[in-house]
Amino acid sequence: MNRKVDVLVDLQFGSTGKGALAGYLSGVKGHDVAVSCNMPNAGHTAYSHVNGQKFVHKVLPSGIFSENLRVIGVGPGAVFSIDRLVEEWAAVKSYLNSINHYYDVVLLVHEACGILLPEHKEAEQKTLSRISSTMQGSAEALVSKIRREVGATAGYRAMEIHERLNQHGPARIVSQREWLESMDSADLILAEGSQGYSLSISAGFYPFCTSRDCTPARVVADCSLPMGWVNAVYGSCRVHPIRVGNTPDGYSGDWYPDQKEIHFSDLGVAAETTTVTGRVRRIATFSVMQIREAMTMAMPTAVFLNFANYDPEEADRVAGEINQAAESIGCGGVLLKGFGPTSWDIKEA
């Protein structure tokens, strides 16, 4: 059996630095295929280790820095605006061409991807501010796809998408059969999830959650990959978890019983803002309850503990808590720590 898929997931409420981890893993492990199943309610930031260029992706995967890279894929569970997809592909191809190595990388977009339209975002802005949603239209676009509405998926817009993408580099809208054939020919695939376990629609924080589950099983399914191919699961978390900031008329949800909300000023650092909404994030103390539950669902091969630079002493304590949980659950513990926003800020624990 081909054990060739590395899955990357978030073990908290999102914004743990999955983009940086994806960039790091792609450079270290040399994946030849990187796939994502993102929706517009999450953004991921990564920096090239070659020239430091910054990439903020809502559609494409962040693990694009492998010297072996030959395919970038957008799986059928994704939702995107065509303009955003084209914008990101143009930037990635410009970068790849500039370093004179990745000239033959191709972008594959699954025909079942959902298409985000302006009316999807408008609908959510009318109804979801009460739960401090990002209100980007993700759920509405997914509903359109579930209803089998004409124009709801990439397959309906294949000619337009193909023409616009190929102005920047080779790209194809592919069927399920073509997708699986391409994935089957890969040596090592990096499958990237978005948001975090505790934002899962089934994780206990409903309605203050996202529109799907955020587990390895869901990521693999949304990238249309066989579960039997999974080689490793990387779980990303923070020393101090965050939640998206509240809207003026809404609330983004509670914390776990064993944690309390604090302020960035308590840590002596500048307040963080979210990639998508620009709101100031909420931040809290570490929750053992949360990490045990998330690790039980994810069974990570290894854990990445990020933002250790905010409080190195607390990071050491939290790493110990995670390793104790990992031992009792029977999964991997802390392998890597992050001390800043880039891949080169990631160190072995």
Short mmCIF file of C-alpha atoms in Angstrom, two decimals:
data_model
loop_
_atom_site.label_atom_id
_atom_site.label_comp_id
_atom_site.label_asym_id
_atom_site.label_seq_id
_atom_site.Cartn_x
_atom_site.Cartn_y
_atom_site.Cartn_z
CA MET A 1 0.00 0.00 0.00
CA ASN A 2 1.29 3.47 -0.92
CA ARG A 3 1.77 5.45 2.30
CA LYS A 4 2.48 8.73 0.57
CA VAL A 5 0.20 11.43 2.00
CA ASP A 6 1.33 13.77 4.77
CA VAL A 7 -1.68 15.54 6.29
CA LEU A 8 -1.42 18.89 8.06
CA VAL A 9 -4.15 19.93 10.51
CA ASP A 10 -4.73 22.50 13.24
CA LEU A 11 -5.39 21.21 16.78
CA GLN A 12 -7.00 24.34 18.20
CA PHE A 13 -9.15 27.24 16.89
CA GLY A 14 -7.03 27.97 13.82
CA SER A 15 -4.29 30.54 13.15
CA THR A 16 -1.55 28.34 14.59
CA GLY A 17 0.88 28.89 11.70
CA LYS A 18 -0.05 26.06 9.35
CA GLY A 19 1.25 28.04 6.38
CA ALA A 20 4.72 28.30 7.90
CA LEU A 21 4.66 24.61 8.80
CA ALA A 22 3.57 23.63 5.29
CA GLY A 23 6.41 25.67 3.83
CA TYR A 24 8.88 24.06 6.22
CA LEU A 25 7.69 20.50 5.56
CA SER A 26 7.72 20.95 1.79
CA GLY A 27 11.31 22.15 1.91
CA VAL A 28 12.51 19.44 4.31
CA LYS A 29 10.58 16.42 3.03
CA GLY A 30 10.57 17.28 -0.69
CA HIS A 31 6.92 16.66 -1.58
CA ASP A 32 6.33 16.50 -5.33
CA VAL A 33 2.60 17.26 -4.95
CA ALA A 34 0.93 19.85 -2.70
CA VAL A 35 -2.87 19.92 -2.41
CA SER A 36 -5.38 21.97 -0.45
CA CYS A 37 -9.14 22.09 0.13
CA ASN A 38 -9.38 25.67 1.39
CA MET A 39 -12.38 27.95 1.64
CA PRO A 40 -12.24 31.77 1.67
CA ASN A 41 -12.85 31.90 5.44
CA ALA A 42 -9.19 31.05 6.13
CA GLY A 43 -5.89 32.52 5.01
CA HIS A 44 -2.46 30.92 5.26
CA THR A 45 0.87 32.77 5.23
CA ALA A 46 4.19 31.28 4.13
CA TYR A 47 7.61 32.66 3.26
CA SER A 48 10.02 31.33 0.66
CA HIS A 49 13.29 30.08 2.16
CA VAL A 50 14.94 31.04 -1.15
CA ASN A 51 14.25 34.78 -1.28
CA GLY A 52 11.94 35.49 1.66
CA GLN A 53 8.93 36.26 -0.56
CA LYS A 54 5.64 36.27 1.34
CA PHE A 55 2.60 34.33 0.14
CA VAL A 56 -0.90 34.68 1.60
CA HIS A 57 -3.13 31.94 0.23
CA LYS A 58 -6.87 31.46 0.53
CA VAL A 59 -7.00 28.90 -2.28
CA LEU A 60 -3.67 27.31 -3.12
CA PRO A 61 -1.61 25.21 -0.69
CA SER A 62 1.33 26.84 1.10
CA GLY A 63 3.72 23.90 0.69
CA ILE A 64 5.14 25.08 -2.62
CA PHE A 65 8.83 25.25 -1.75
CA SER A 66 9.97 21.69 -2.47
CA GLU A 67 12.68 21.31 -5.09
CA ASN A 68 10.73 18.27 -6.31
CA LEU A 69 7.43 20.10 -6.76
CA ARG A 70 5.62 19.22 -9.99
CA VAL A 71 1.89 19.45 -9.16
CA ILE A 72 -0.18 21.93 -7.16
CA GLY A 73 -3.74 20.73 -6.60
CA VAL A 74 -7.02 22.23 -5.43
CA GLY A 75 -9.24 19.42 -4.16
CA PRO A 76 -13.02 19.09 -4.62
CA GLY A 77 -13.81 20.24 -1.07
CA ALA A 78 -12.44 23.71 -1.84
CA VAL A 79 -14.46 26.86 -2.44
CA PHE A 80 -12.90 29.83 -4.20
CA SER A 81 -13.56 32.93 -6.24
CA ILE A 82 -12.12 32.64 -9.73
CA ASP A 83 -10.42 36.03 -9.39
CA ARG A 84 -8.62 34.93 -6.22
CA LEU A 85 -7.53 31.62 -7.75
CA VAL A 86 -6.05 33.40 -10.78
CA GLU A 87 -4.35 36.01 -8.59
CA GLU A 88 -2.64 33.38 -6.44
CA TRP A 89 -1.61 31.22 -9.42
CA ALA A 90 -0.10 34.25 -11.18
CA ALA A 91 1.98 35.08 -8.08
CA VAL A 92 3.13 31.49 -7.56
CA LYS A 93 4.13 30.99 -11.20
CA SER A 94 5.96 34.31 -11.25
CA TYR A 95 7.92 33.19 -8.19
CA LEU A 96 8.64 29.71 -9.52
CA ASN A 97 9.81 31.10 -12.84
CA SER A 98 11.99 33.70 -11.10
CA ILE A 99 14.04 31.03 -9.33
CA ASN A 100 14.53 29.11 -12.61
CA HIS A 101 13.75 25.65 -11.33
CA TYR A 102 10.03 24.95 -11.30
CA TYR A 103 9.17 25.78 -14.89
CA ASP A 104 7.14 22.58 -15.38
CA VAL A 105 4.86 22.81 -12.31
CA VAL A 106 1.20 22.35 -13.28
CA LEU A 107 -1.94 23.43 -11.40
CA LEU A 108 -4.81 20.93 -11.22
CA VAL A 109 -8.25 22.11 -10.13
CA HIS A 110 -10.86 19.45 -9.41
CA GLU A 111 -14.06 20.00 -11.39
CA ALA A 112 -16.16 19.61 -8.22
CA CYS A 113 -14.66 22.63 -6.41
CA GLY A 114 -17.28 25.15 -5.30
CA ILE A 115 -17.36 28.58 -6.91
CA LEU A 116 -17.71 31.63 -4.64
CA LEU A 117 -19.99 34.37 -5.96
CA PRO A 118 -20.65 37.88 -4.59
CA GLU A 119 -24.17 36.91 -3.52
CA HIS A 120 -22.77 34.18 -1.25
CA LYS A 121 -20.79 36.71 0.75
CA GLU A 122 -23.70 39.15 0.81
CA ALA A 123 -26.02 36.49 2.21
CA GLU A 124 -23.65 35.63 5.07
CA GLN A 125 -23.11 39.28 5.97
CA LYS A 126 -26.86 39.51 6.60
CA THR A 127 -27.07 36.48 8.89
CA LEU A 128 -23.75 35.44 10.45
CA SER A 129 -22.39 38.56 12.18
CA ARG A 130 -24.13 37.34 15.37
CA ILE A 131 -21.56 34.52 15.68
CA SER A 132 -18.63 36.72 14.55
CA SER A 133 -18.22 34.63 11.41
CA THR A 134 -15.69 35.72 8.82
CA MET A 135 -18.74 36.04 6.54
CA GLN A 136 -16.79 35.28 3.38
CA GLY A 137 -19.56 33.23 1.76
CA SER A 138 -18.05 29.77 2.27
CA ALA A 139 -21.15 28.07 3.66
CA GLU A 140 -23.49 29.72 1.15
CA ALA A 141 -21.30 28.56 -1.74
CA LEU A 142 -21.28 25.06 -0.28
CA VAL A 143 -25.07 25.12 0.00
CA SER A 144 -25.30 26.09 -3.67
CA LYS A 145 -23.14 23.09 -4.52
CA ILE A 146 -25.21 20.77 -2.31
CA ARG A 147 -28.37 21.99 -4.06
CA ARG A 148 -26.72 21.10 -7.38
CA GLU A 149 -27.29 24.57 -8.74
CA VAL A 150 -26.08 25.33 -12.25
CA GLY A 151 -22.75 27.14 -12.13
CA ALA A 152 -21.97 26.11 -8.53
CA THR A 153 -18.82 24.12 -9.37
CA ALA A 154 -15.63 24.63 -11.35
CA GLY A 155 -16.75 22.15 -13.98
CA TYR A 156 -19.46 24.56 -15.14
CA ARG A 157 -16.88 27.34 -15.54
CA ALA A 158 -14.05 25.16 -16.86
CA MET A 159 -13.41 27.06 -20.09
CA GLU A 160 -13.22 30.46 -18.39
CA ILE A 161 -11.04 29.19 -15.53
CA HIS A 162 -8.75 27.29 -17.89
CA GLU A 163 -8.21 30.28 -20.16
CA ARG A 164 -7.50 32.67 -17.32
CA LEU A 165 -5.16 30.34 -15.44
CA ASN A 166 -3.16 29.39 -18.52
CA GLN A 167 -2.23 33.00 -19.13
CA HIS A 168 0.20 32.50 -16.24
CA GLY A 169 1.19 28.84 -16.38
CA PRO A 170 -0.02 25.34 -17.26
CA ALA A 171 -3.29 24.53 -15.49
CA ARG A 172 -6.18 22.14 -16.02
CA ILE A 173 -9.68 21.55 -14.67
CA VAL A 174 -9.74 17.80 -14.11
CA SER A 175 -12.31 15.06 -13.56
CA GLN A 176 -12.21 12.70 -10.58
CA ARG A 177 -10.56 10.03 -12.74
CA GLU A 178 -7.86 12.43 -13.95
CA TRP A 179 -7.34 13.72 -10.39
CA LEU A 180 -6.79 10.23 -8.98
CA GLU A 181 -4.47 9.27 -11.81
CA SER A 182 -2.29 12.29 -11.10
CA MET A 183 -2.31 11.68 -7.34
CA ASP A 184 -1.52 8.00 -7.86
CA SER A 185 1.62 8.92 -9.80
CA ALA A 186 2.93 11.11 -6.95
CA ASP A 187 5.84 10.11 -4.76
CA LEU A 188 4.89 12.18 -1.71
CA ILE A 189 1.83 14.40 -1.26
CA LEU A 190 1.32 17.21 1.25
CA ALA A 191 -2.41 17.66 1.99
CA GLU A 192 -3.16 20.86 3.88
CA GLY A 193 -6.22 21.50 6.02
CA SER A 194 -7.55 24.85 7.16
CA GLN A 195 -8.96 26.39 10.35
CA GLY A 196 -8.82 24.15 13.47
CA TYR A 197 -10.28 21.12 15.19
CA SER A 198 -12.23 23.11 17.78
CA LEU A 199 -13.93 25.10 15.01
CA SER A 200 -15.35 21.86 13.59
CA ILE A 201 -19.10 21.94 13.19
CA SER A 202 -19.23 18.74 15.30
CA ALA A 203 -16.66 19.61 17.98
CA GLY A 204 -19.04 21.06 20.57
CA PHE A 205 -18.93 24.82 19.95
CA TYR A 206 -21.93 25.02 17.60
CA PRO A 207 -23.06 27.53 16.36
CA PHE A 208 -19.75 29.35 17.00
CA CYS A 209 -17.93 27.19 14.50
CA THR A 210 -17.16 26.75 10.83
CA SER A 211 -19.27 24.93 8.23
CA ARG A 212 -17.42 21.58 8.23
CA ASP A 213 -15.21 19.42 10.41
CA CYS A 214 -11.45 20.11 10.62
CA THR A 215 -9.97 16.65 11.12
CA PRO A 216 -7.44 14.60 9.11
CA ALA A 217 -10.24 12.37 7.82
CA ARG A 218 -12.13 15.38 6.51
CA VAL A 219 -9.02 16.90 4.91
CA VAL A 220 -8.21 13.64 3.14
CA ALA A 221 -11.80 13.34 1.91
CA ASP A 222 -11.99 16.98 0.77
CA CYS A 223 -8.73 16.49 -1.14
CA SER A 224 -10.22 13.28 -2.63
CA LEU A 225 -7.37 11.05 -1.50
CA PRO A 226 -7.61 7.44 -0.25
CA MET A 227 -7.31 7.11 3.55
CA GLY A 228 -5.00 4.14 3.01
CA TRP A 229 -2.43 6.47 1.50
CA VAL A 230 -1.91 8.46 4.71
CA ASN A 231 1.73 8.35 5.79
CA ALA A 232 1.87 10.93 8.58
CA VAL A 233 -0.30 13.51 10.33
CA TYR A 234 1.21 16.79 11.51
CA GLY A 235 -0.78 18.65 14.16
CA SER A 236 -0.18 22.37 14.60
CA CYS A 237 -0.95 24.28 17.81
CA ARG A 238 -0.04 27.38 19.79
CA VAL A 239 1.20 27.97 23.32
CA HIS A 240 -1.64 30.48 23.69
CA PRO A 241 -4.63 29.55 21.47
CA ILE A 242 -6.63 32.24 19.71
CA ARG A 243 -10.16 32.75 18.44
CA VAL A 244 -11.32 35.20 15.79
CA GLY A 245 -12.27 38.59 17.22
CA ASN A 246 -15.85 39.52 18.02
CA THR A 247 -17.91 41.66 15.67
CA PRO A 248 -19.64 44.74 17.15
CA ASP A 249 -22.94 42.87 17.26
CA GLY A 250 -21.66 39.32 17.71
CA TYR A 251 -19.64 36.85 19.76
CA SER A 252 -17.16 34.31 18.40
CA GLY A 253 -17.64 31.67 21.09
CA ASP A 254 -16.44 30.25 24.40
CA TRP A 255 -13.19 28.64 25.47
CA TYR A 256 -12.60 25.25 27.09
CA PRO A 257 -13.36 25.04 30.84
CA ASP A 258 -9.67 24.78 31.78
CA GLN A 259 -8.55 27.98 30.04
CA LYS A 260 -9.21 31.68 30.45
CA GLU A 261 -9.12 34.60 28.08
CA ILE A 262 -6.17 36.97 28.42
CA HIS A 263 -4.83 39.93 26.44
CA PHE A 264 -1.83 40.19 24.13
CA SER A 265 -0.54 42.93 26.41
CA ASP A 266 -0.32 40.33 29.21
CA LEU A 267 2.33 38.61 27.10
CA GLY A 268 4.09 41.86 26.20
CA VAL A 269 3.45 41.42 22.47
CA ALA A 270 1.52 43.36 19.86
CA ALA A 271 -2.07 42.29 19.24
CA GLU A 272 -2.54 39.95 16.30
CA THR A 273 -5.11 40.52 13.59
CA THR A 274 -6.70 37.83 11.44
CA THR A 275 -5.56 37.26 7.86
CA VAL A 276 -9.10 37.29 6.46
CA THR A 277 -11.07 39.85 8.50
CA GLY A 278 -8.37 42.07 9.97
CA ARG A 279 -10.04 41.88 13.40
CA VAL A 280 -7.92 41.76 16.55
CA ARG A 281 -7.80 38.14 17.69
CA ARG A 282 -8.91 36.91 21.09
CA ILE A 283 -6.25 34.94 22.99
CA ALA A 284 -6.34 32.54 25.95
CA THR A 285 -4.24 30.27 28.13
CA PHE A 286 -3.41 26.76 26.97
CA SER A 287 -6.06 24.05 27.37
CA VAL A 288 -5.05 20.46 28.12
CA MET A 289 -8.67 19.43 27.55
CA GLN A 290 -8.57 20.88 24.06
CA ILE A 291 -5.26 19.35 23.03
CA ARG A 292 -6.18 15.90 24.35
CA GLU A 293 -9.47 15.92 22.48
CA ALA A 294 -7.91 17.21 19.27
CA MET A 295 -5.01 14.74 19.43
CA THR A 296 -7.43 11.88 20.04
CA MET A 297 -9.29 12.81 16.86
CA ALA A 298 -6.18 13.57 14.81
CA MET A 299 -3.73 10.98 16.19
CA PRO A 300 -0.80 13.10 15.00
CA THR A 301 2.50 11.54 14.09
CA ALA A 302 4.14 14.74 15.32
CA VAL A 303 3.06 18.06 16.87
CA PHE A 304 4.25 21.56 15.95
CA LEU A 305 4.09 23.99 18.91
CA ASN A 306 4.12 27.55 17.57
CA PHE A 307 4.49 31.05 19.02
CA ALA A 308 6.97 29.75 21.57
CA ASN A 309 8.73 33.13 21.30
CA TYR A 310 5.90 34.84 23.20
CA ASP A 311 6.85 33.01 26.41
CA PRO A 312 9.64 30.41 26.05
CA GLU A 313 9.29 29.20 29.64
CA GLU A 314 5.55 28.62 29.22
CA ALA A 315 6.26 26.95 25.88
CA ASP A 316 8.46 24.39 27.63
CA ARG A 317 5.74 23.70 30.17
CA VAL A 318 3.08 23.33 27.48
CA ALA A 319 5.33 21.03 25.45
CA GLY A 320 5.54 18.80 28.52
CA GLU A 321 1.74 18.74 28.81
CA ILE A 322 1.41 17.80 25.13
CA ASN A 323 3.99 15.04 25.42
CA GLN A 324 2.23 13.58 28.45
CA ALA A 325 -1.05 13.61 26.55
CA ALA A 326 0.60 12.02 23.52
CA GLU A 327 2.03 9.20 25.63
CA SER A 328 -1.34 8.36 27.15
CA ILE A 329 -3.21 8.63 23.83
CA GLY A 330 -0.61 6.70 21.86
CA CYS A 331 0.37 9.29 19.26
CA GLY A 332 3.33 11.55 18.51
CA GLY A 333 4.38 14.46 20.68
CA VAL A 334 6.13 17.78 20.09
CA LEU A 335 8.69 17.44 17.31
CA LEU A 336 8.96 21.07 16.23
CA LYS A 337 8.65 24.51 17.83
CA GLY A 338 8.01 27.84 16.13
CA PHE A 339 9.65 31.09 17.22
CA GLY A 340 8.40 33.47 14.52
CA PRO A 341 6.33 33.78 11.35
CA THR A 342 8.67 32.09 8.85
CA SER A 343 9.75 28.55 8.08
CA TRP A 344 13.29 29.28 9.26
CA ASP A 345 11.88 30.23 12.67
CA ILE A 346 10.87 26.56 13.11
CA LYS A 347 13.30 24.49 15.18
CA GLU A 348 13.42 20.87 16.26
CA ALA A 349 12.15 20.53 19.81
#
